[in-house]
Short mmCIF file of C-alpha atoms and ligand atoms in Angstrom, two decimals:
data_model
loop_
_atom_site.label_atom_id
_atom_site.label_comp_id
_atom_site.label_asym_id
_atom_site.label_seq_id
_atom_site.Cartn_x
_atom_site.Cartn_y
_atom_site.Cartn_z
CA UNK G 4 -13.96 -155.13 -32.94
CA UNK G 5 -16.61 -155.52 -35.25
CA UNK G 6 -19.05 -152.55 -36.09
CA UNK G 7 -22.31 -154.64 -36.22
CA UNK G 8 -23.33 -155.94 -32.38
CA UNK G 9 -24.82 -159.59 -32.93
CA UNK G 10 -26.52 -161.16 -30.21
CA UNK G 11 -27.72 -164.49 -29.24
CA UNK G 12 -30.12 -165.70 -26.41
CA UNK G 13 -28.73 -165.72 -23.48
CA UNK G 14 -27.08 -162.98 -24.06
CA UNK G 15 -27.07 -159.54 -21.91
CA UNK G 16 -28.31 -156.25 -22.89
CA UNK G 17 -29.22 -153.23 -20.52
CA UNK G 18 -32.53 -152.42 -20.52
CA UNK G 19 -35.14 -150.64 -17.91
CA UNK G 20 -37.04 -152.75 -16.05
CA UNK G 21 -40.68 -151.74 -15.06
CA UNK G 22 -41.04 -154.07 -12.56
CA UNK G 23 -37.78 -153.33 -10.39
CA UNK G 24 -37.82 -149.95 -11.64
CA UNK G 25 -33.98 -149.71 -12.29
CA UNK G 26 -31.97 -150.57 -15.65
CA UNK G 27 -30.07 -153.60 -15.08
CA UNK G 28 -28.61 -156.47 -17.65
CA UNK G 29 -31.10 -158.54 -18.79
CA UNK G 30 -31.22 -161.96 -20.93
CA UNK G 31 -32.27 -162.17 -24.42
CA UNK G 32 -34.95 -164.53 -24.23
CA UNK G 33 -36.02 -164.71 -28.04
CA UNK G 34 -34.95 -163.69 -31.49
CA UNK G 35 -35.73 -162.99 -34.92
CA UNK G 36 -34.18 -165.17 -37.50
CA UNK G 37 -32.60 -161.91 -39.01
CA UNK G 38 -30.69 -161.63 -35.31
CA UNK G 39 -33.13 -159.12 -33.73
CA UNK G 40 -34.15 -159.33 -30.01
CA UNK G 41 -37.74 -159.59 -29.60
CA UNK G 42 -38.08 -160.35 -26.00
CA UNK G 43 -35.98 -160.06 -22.77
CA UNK G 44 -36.30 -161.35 -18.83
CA UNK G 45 -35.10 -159.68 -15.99
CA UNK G 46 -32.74 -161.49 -14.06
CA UNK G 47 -33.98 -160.18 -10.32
CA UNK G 48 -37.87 -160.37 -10.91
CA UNK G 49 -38.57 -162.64 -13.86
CA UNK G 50 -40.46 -160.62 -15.93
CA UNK G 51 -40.06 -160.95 -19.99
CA UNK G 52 -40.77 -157.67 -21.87
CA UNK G 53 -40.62 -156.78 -25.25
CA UNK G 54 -37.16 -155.29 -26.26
CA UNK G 55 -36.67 -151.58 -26.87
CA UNK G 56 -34.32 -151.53 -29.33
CA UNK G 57 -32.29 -148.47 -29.77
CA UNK G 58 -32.06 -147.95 -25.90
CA UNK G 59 -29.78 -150.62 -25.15
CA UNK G 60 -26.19 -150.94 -25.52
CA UNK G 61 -24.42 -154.49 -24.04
CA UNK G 62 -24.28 -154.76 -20.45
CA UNK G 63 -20.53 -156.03 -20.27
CA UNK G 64 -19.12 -152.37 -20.60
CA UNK G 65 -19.11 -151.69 -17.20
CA UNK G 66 -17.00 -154.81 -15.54
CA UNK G 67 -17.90 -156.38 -12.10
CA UNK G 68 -15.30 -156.12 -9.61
CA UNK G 69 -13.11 -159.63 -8.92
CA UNK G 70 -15.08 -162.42 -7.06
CA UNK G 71 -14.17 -162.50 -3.23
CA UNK G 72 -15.60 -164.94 -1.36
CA UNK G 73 -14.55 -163.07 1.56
CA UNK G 74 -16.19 -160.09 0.33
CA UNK G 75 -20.31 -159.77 1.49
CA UNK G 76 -22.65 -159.54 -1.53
CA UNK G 77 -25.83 -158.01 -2.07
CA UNK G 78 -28.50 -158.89 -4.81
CA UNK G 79 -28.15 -156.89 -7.56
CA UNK G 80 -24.23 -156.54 -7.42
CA UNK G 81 -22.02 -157.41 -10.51
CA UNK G 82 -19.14 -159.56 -10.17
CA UNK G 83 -16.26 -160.76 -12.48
CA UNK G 84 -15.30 -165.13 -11.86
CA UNK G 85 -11.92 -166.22 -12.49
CA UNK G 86 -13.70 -169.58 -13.99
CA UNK G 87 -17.33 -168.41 -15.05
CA UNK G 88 -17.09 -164.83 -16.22
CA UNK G 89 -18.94 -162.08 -15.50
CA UNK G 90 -22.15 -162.67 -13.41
CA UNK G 91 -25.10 -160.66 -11.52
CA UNK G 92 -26.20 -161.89 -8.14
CA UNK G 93 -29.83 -162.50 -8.15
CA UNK G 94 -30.80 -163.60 -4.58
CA UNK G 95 -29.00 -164.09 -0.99
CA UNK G 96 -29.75 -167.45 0.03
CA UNK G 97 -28.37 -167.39 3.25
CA UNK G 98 -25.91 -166.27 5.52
CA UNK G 99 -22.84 -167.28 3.70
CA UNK G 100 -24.57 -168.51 0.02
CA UNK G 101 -25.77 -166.48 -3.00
CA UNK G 102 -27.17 -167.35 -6.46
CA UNK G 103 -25.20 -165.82 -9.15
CA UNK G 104 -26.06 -165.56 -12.96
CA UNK G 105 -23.55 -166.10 -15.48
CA UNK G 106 -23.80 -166.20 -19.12
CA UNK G 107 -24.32 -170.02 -19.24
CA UNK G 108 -26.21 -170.90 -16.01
CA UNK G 109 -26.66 -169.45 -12.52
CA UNK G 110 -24.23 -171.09 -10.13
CA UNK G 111 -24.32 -170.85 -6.28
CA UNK G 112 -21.29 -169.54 -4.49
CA UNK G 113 -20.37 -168.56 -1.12
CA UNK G 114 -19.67 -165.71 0.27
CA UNK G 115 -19.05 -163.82 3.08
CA UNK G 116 -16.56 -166.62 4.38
ZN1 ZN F 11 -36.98 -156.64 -12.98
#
């Protein structure tokens, strides 16, 4: 492990969100060209905010529990893909069909089957 935490956009960090009013991973949205995080976007509502730094530590220490497409999901919940990684649900679609944000892309999967 290396001492120094890099990070590129994309990339998760926990931070508190105003809007939602919870801390939850969000996605560096821009960058220094020294490698620090100016701005971040909340997954669930959208918003970009400027980055506290100091506050945040990388949102992959605490690890989503195996996908289960058998299992029922709620928005917000963490979850760990066999193919994709880890990933945050960000919206039910419907019955049976959730959006879920991985590190690349969001991806819809089923659930609930
Ligand atoms: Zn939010």
């Amino acid at each position: 492990m290396e001492d120094k935490q890099t990070f590129a956009v994309g990339d998760r960090v926990e931070q508190m969100c105003a809007t939602c009013g919870e801390e939850r991973g969000h996605i560096v949205a821009s960058m220094t060209k020294a490698g620090k995080i100016t701005r971040v976007s909340c997954p669930i509502c959208g918003s970009r905010v400027p980055y506290k730094s100091g506050t945040t530590r990388r949102a992959s220490t605490k690890v989503g529990a195996p996908y289960d497409r058998a299992r029922t999901y709620r928005r917000g919940q963490t979850i760990m893909h066999p193919t994709f990684g880890e990933g945050e649900v960000t919206a039910i679609i419907e019955s049976g069909k959730m959006d879920v944000l991985f590190a690349d892309r969001m991806r819809r999967l089923i659930h609930s089957v």
